[in-house]
Amino acid sequence: DVKVTQSSRYLVKRTGEKVFLECVQDMDHENMFWYRQDPGLGLRLIYFSYDVKMKEKGDIPEGYSVSREKKERFSLILESASTNQTSMYLCASSLFGGWGISDFGEGSWLTVV
Amino acid sequence: ELKVEQNPLFLSMQEGKNYTIYCNYSTTSDRLYWYRQDPGKSLESLFVLLSNGAVKQEGRLMASLDTKARLSTLHITAAVHDLSATYFCAVGYTNAGKSTFGDGTTLTVKP
């Protein structure tokens, strides 16, 4: 019953490395989202996409970029990882963006050293 | 600015007791979600509430929505340890393209 899959669950990367976090959904949803979650800061939206090749900045886009070449896949890219990007990253999808999120991925724990 | 406020943020309760978590939001919404998150895990959707007066129940959890008051509640009945988790509400706005989350309520149920 897989719906939203984040292929990398636990990563350790060095400062300055380029990091790719991949997310795939199998529900034919239009909208996909990337959040990060840090203790005491709740969920913060990084980027979202409402269609293939379309993207919108969320609340904290600095230091990140995204790619959506196919409807089912939404990638988060850290061009040059920094220690303050150590966090849990959550991918999510929804049929319509403003309707709320029905499905989250399992999360990717990234540590930057 | 769209705001979603949950209270309390931390809740410690005894097994067998009842309690309510509140979720206030600032602008008319199209739908409201409640999620559960266990430590180290992702969020799991519990309920989606679509209209004024909507009530959903599963097990010891019951969620309701009052769109006129811009308030949703998550009521816990006869709490058990397995309900210990963080609960988030989130509000969806069709024209916004995204939903807005509350800060979460961390519930600890003690024997």
Short mmCIF file of C-alpha atoms in Angstrom, two decimals:
data_model
loop_
_atom_site.label_atom_id
_atom_site.label_comp_id
_atom_site.label_asym_id
_atom_site.label_seq_id
_atom_site.Cartn_x
_atom_site.Cartn_y
_atom_site.Cartn_z
CA ASP A 1 0.00 0.00 0.00
CA VAL A 2 2.88 2.34 -0.79
CA LYS A 3 1.78 5.89 -1.53
CA VAL A 4 4.60 8.41 -0.96
CA THR A 5 8.10 6.99 -0.99
CA GLN A 6 11.26 8.74 0.11
CA SER A 7 14.09 6.58 -1.10
CA SER A 8 16.77 7.85 1.27
CA ARG A 9 15.76 7.44 4.89
CA TYR A 10 19.07 8.25 6.61
CA LEU A 11 21.91 10.22 5.10
CA VAL A 12 25.15 11.67 6.40
CA LYS A 13 26.79 14.23 4.15
CA ARG A 14 29.74 16.57 4.40
CA THR A 15 29.50 20.33 4.39
CA GLY A 16 29.56 21.63 0.82
CA GLU A 17 28.31 18.43 -0.77
CA LYS A 18 25.39 18.46 -3.18
CA VAL A 19 22.51 16.44 -1.80
CA PHE A 20 19.51 15.00 -3.60
CA LEU A 21 16.40 13.85 -1.76
CA GLU A 22 13.98 11.93 -3.93
CA CYS A 23 10.25 11.52 -3.48
CA VAL A 24 7.84 9.44 -5.54
CA GLN A 25 4.07 9.18 -5.21
CA ASP A 26 1.85 6.62 -6.88
CA MET A 27 -1.53 8.30 -6.44
CA ASP A 28 -1.46 10.55 -9.52
CA HIS A 29 -1.59 13.61 -7.26
CA GLU A 30 -1.13 17.04 -8.80
CA ASN A 31 0.58 18.64 -5.84
CA MET A 32 3.75 17.71 -4.03
CA PHE A 33 5.50 19.35 -1.10
CA TRP A 34 8.79 19.36 0.75
CA TYR A 35 8.86 20.24 4.45
CA ARG A 36 11.54 20.22 7.04
CA GLN A 37 10.86 19.53 10.67
CA ASP A 38 13.07 20.61 13.54
CA PRO A 39 12.43 20.30 17.27
CA GLY A 40 10.43 23.25 18.53
CA LEU A 41 9.92 24.72 15.05
CA GLY A 42 7.10 22.59 13.74
CA LEU A 43 6.74 21.88 10.02
CA ARG A 44 8.17 24.46 7.66
CA LEU A 45 7.38 24.41 3.97
CA ILE A 46 10.42 24.60 1.70
CA TYR A 47 8.92 24.29 -1.80
CA PHE A 48 5.83 22.92 -3.41
CA SER A 49 4.81 22.02 -6.92
CA TYR A 50 1.33 22.07 -8.43
CA ASP A 51 2.25 20.64 -11.82
CA VAL A 52 5.13 19.15 -13.74
CA LYS A 53 7.98 21.65 -14.11
CA MET A 54 6.09 24.14 -11.91
CA LYS A 55 7.30 25.13 -8.46
CA GLU A 56 6.52 27.68 -5.78
CA LYS A 57 8.66 28.84 -2.90
CA GLY A 58 7.46 28.01 0.54
CA ASP A 59 8.43 29.67 3.79
CA ILE A 60 12.13 28.72 3.85
CA PRO A 61 13.42 28.16 0.29
CA GLU A 62 16.90 29.60 0.84
CA GLY A 63 19.63 27.04 0.26
CA TYR A 64 17.29 24.63 -1.53
CA SER A 65 16.05 23.99 -5.04
CA VAL A 66 13.58 21.47 -6.44
CA SER A 67 12.91 19.58 -9.61
CA ARG A 68 9.73 18.05 -10.94
CA GLU A 69 10.29 16.53 -14.36
CA LYS A 70 7.57 13.88 -14.00
CA LYS A 71 4.25 14.07 -12.21
CA GLU A 72 5.09 11.33 -9.74
CA ARG A 73 8.56 12.53 -8.75
CA PHE A 74 9.61 15.60 -6.77
CA SER A 75 13.25 16.09 -5.84
CA LEU A 76 14.74 18.38 -3.23
CA ILE A 77 18.29 19.56 -3.89
CA LEU A 78 20.72 21.06 -1.45
CA GLU A 79 23.28 22.68 -3.74
CA SER A 80 25.92 23.02 -1.02
CA ALA A 81 24.92 21.36 2.21
CA SER A 82 25.52 23.19 5.46
CA THR A 83 25.30 22.02 9.06
CA ASN A 84 22.17 24.12 9.66
CA GLN A 85 20.39 21.95 7.11
CA THR A 86 20.63 18.95 9.40
CA SER A 87 16.99 18.02 9.84
CA MET A 88 14.20 15.64 9.02
CA TYR A 89 12.74 16.24 5.59
CA LEU A 90 9.21 15.23 4.78
CA CYS A 91 7.72 14.84 1.34
CA ALA A 92 3.96 14.98 0.90
CA SER A 93 1.37 14.98 -1.82
CA SER A 94 -2.25 15.98 -2.31
CA LEU A 95 -4.76 15.84 -5.11
CA PHE A 96 -5.35 19.59 -4.88
CA GLY A 97 -2.93 21.89 -3.12
CA GLY A 98 -5.32 23.88 -1.03
CA TRP A 99 -7.25 20.86 0.07
CA GLY A 100 -4.71 19.78 2.67
CA ILE A 101 -2.25 16.96 2.64
CA SER A 102 -3.53 13.43 2.71
CA ASP A 103 -0.26 11.56 2.50
CA PHE A 104 3.23 12.05 3.85
CA GLY A 105 6.34 10.07 3.07
CA GLU A 106 8.24 8.34 5.85
CA GLY A 107 10.79 11.10 6.14
CA SER A 108 14.48 11.50 5.37
CA TRP A 109 16.88 12.17 8.22
CA LEU A 110 19.79 14.23 6.95
CA THR A 111 22.90 14.94 9.00
CA VAL A 112 25.45 17.37 7.61
CA VAL A 113 28.87 17.18 9.25
CA GLU B 1 -1.37 36.15 7.22
CA LEU B 2 -2.94 32.77 7.75
CA LYS B 3 -2.49 31.50 11.28
CA VAL B 4 -3.31 28.22 12.93
CA GLU B 5 -2.97 28.05 16.69
CA GLN B 6 -3.12 24.90 18.74
CA ASN B 7 -3.42 24.67 22.46
CA PRO B 8 -2.16 23.34 24.63
CA LEU B 9 1.25 22.68 23.10
CA PHE B 10 2.08 20.12 25.76
CA LEU B 11 -0.38 17.91 27.56
CA SER B 12 0.32 15.33 30.21
CA MET B 13 -2.62 13.29 31.31
CA GLN B 14 -3.46 10.20 33.29
CA GLU B 15 -4.79 7.07 31.69
CA GLY B 16 -8.56 6.95 31.75
CA LYS B 17 -9.04 10.71 31.70
CA ASN B 18 -10.66 12.86 29.03
CA TYR B 19 -9.20 15.93 27.44
CA THR B 20 -9.56 18.23 24.44
CA ILE B 21 -7.02 19.77 22.09
CA TYR B 22 -8.06 23.00 20.39
CA CYS B 23 -7.19 24.29 16.94
CA ASN B 24 -8.08 27.88 16.05
CA TYR B 25 -7.54 29.30 12.58
CA SER B 26 -7.68 32.83 11.30
CA THR B 27 -9.43 32.64 7.91
CA THR B 28 -12.34 30.74 6.48
CA SER B 29 -11.11 27.33 5.45
CA ASP B 30 -12.10 24.70 2.92
CA ARG B 31 -11.07 21.75 5.02
CA LEU B 32 -9.24 20.83 8.18
CA TYR B 33 -6.97 17.86 8.85
CA TRP B 34 -5.78 16.24 12.04
CA TYR B 35 -2.55 14.23 12.00
CA ARG B 36 -0.68 12.08 14.45
CA GLN B 37 3.11 11.86 14.65
CA ASP B 38 4.97 9.31 16.75
CA PRO B 39 8.55 10.13 17.82
CA GLY B 40 10.97 9.73 14.94
CA LYS B 41 8.18 8.98 12.48
CA SER B 42 6.29 10.84 9.80
CA LEU B 43 2.80 12.28 10.02
CA GLU B 44 -0.24 10.06 9.65
CA SER B 45 -3.57 11.52 8.60
CA LEU B 46 -6.30 10.88 11.20
CA PHE B 47 -9.31 12.91 10.11
CA VAL B 48 -10.39 15.37 7.46
CA LEU B 49 -13.30 17.67 8.27
CA LEU B 50 -15.06 19.35 5.39
CA SER B 51 -18.03 21.31 6.65
CA ASN B 52 -19.49 23.10 9.62
CA GLY B 53 -20.64 20.69 12.29
CA ALA B 54 -18.64 17.80 10.88
CA VAL B 55 -17.72 15.16 13.44
CA LYS B 56 -15.44 12.20 12.90
CA GLN B 57 -14.59 9.50 15.41
CA GLU B 58 -12.14 6.68 15.52
CA GLY B 59 -11.58 4.74 18.68
CA ARG B 60 -10.93 7.11 21.57
CA LEU B 61 -10.45 10.15 19.32
CA MET B 62 -13.20 12.41 18.09
CA ALA B 63 -12.69 15.50 15.94
CA SER B 64 -15.21 18.24 15.29
CA LEU B 65 -15.36 21.43 13.28
CA ASP B 66 -17.11 24.74 13.91
CA THR B 67 -16.44 26.91 10.89
CA LYS B 68 -18.26 29.92 12.31
CA ALA B 69 -15.98 29.98 15.34
CA ARG B 70 -13.02 28.89 13.17
CA LEU B 71 -12.35 26.17 15.69
CA SER B 72 -11.71 22.47 15.57
CA THR B 73 -11.36 20.20 18.56
CA LEU B 74 -9.78 16.81 19.04
CA HIS B 75 -11.35 15.11 22.01
CA ILE B 76 -9.65 12.22 23.75
CA THR B 77 -11.83 9.84 25.72
CA ALA B 78 -10.44 7.57 28.43
CA ALA B 79 -6.86 8.05 27.34
CA VAL B 80 -4.48 5.12 27.05
CA HIS B 81 -0.69 5.10 26.78
CA ASP B 82 -0.82 4.23 23.07
CA LEU B 83 -2.28 7.65 22.35
CA SER B 84 0.96 9.33 23.41
CA ALA B 85 2.14 11.25 20.31
CA THR B 86 2.19 14.70 18.79
CA TYR B 87 -1.04 15.83 17.14
CA PHE B 88 -1.14 18.46 14.44
CA CYS B 89 -4.04 20.25 12.85
CA ALA B 90 -3.74 21.82 9.42
CA VAL B 91 -6.06 24.03 7.46
CA GLY B 92 -6.51 23.94 3.72
CA TYR B 93 -7.42 26.86 1.51
CA THR B 94 -8.29 26.06 -2.08
CA ASN B 95 -6.80 29.22 -3.51
CA ALA B 96 -3.64 29.08 -1.46
CA GLY B 97 -2.19 25.99 -3.09
CA LYS B 98 -0.95 24.77 0.24
CA SER B 99 -2.14 24.17 3.77
CA THR B 100 -1.07 25.80 7.03
CA PHE B 101 -0.09 23.72 10.04
CA GLY B 102 -0.42 24.34 13.73
CA ASP B 103 2.63 23.89 15.96
CA GLY B 104 1.47 20.54 17.27
CA THR B 105 0.34 19.28 20.67
CA THR B 106 2.57 16.75 22.36
CA LEU B 107 0.44 14.38 24.40
CA THR B 108 1.88 12.15 27.07
CA VAL B 109 -0.43 9.64 28.72
CA LYS B 110 0.83 8.33 32.04
CA PRO B 111 -0.31 5.17 33.81
#
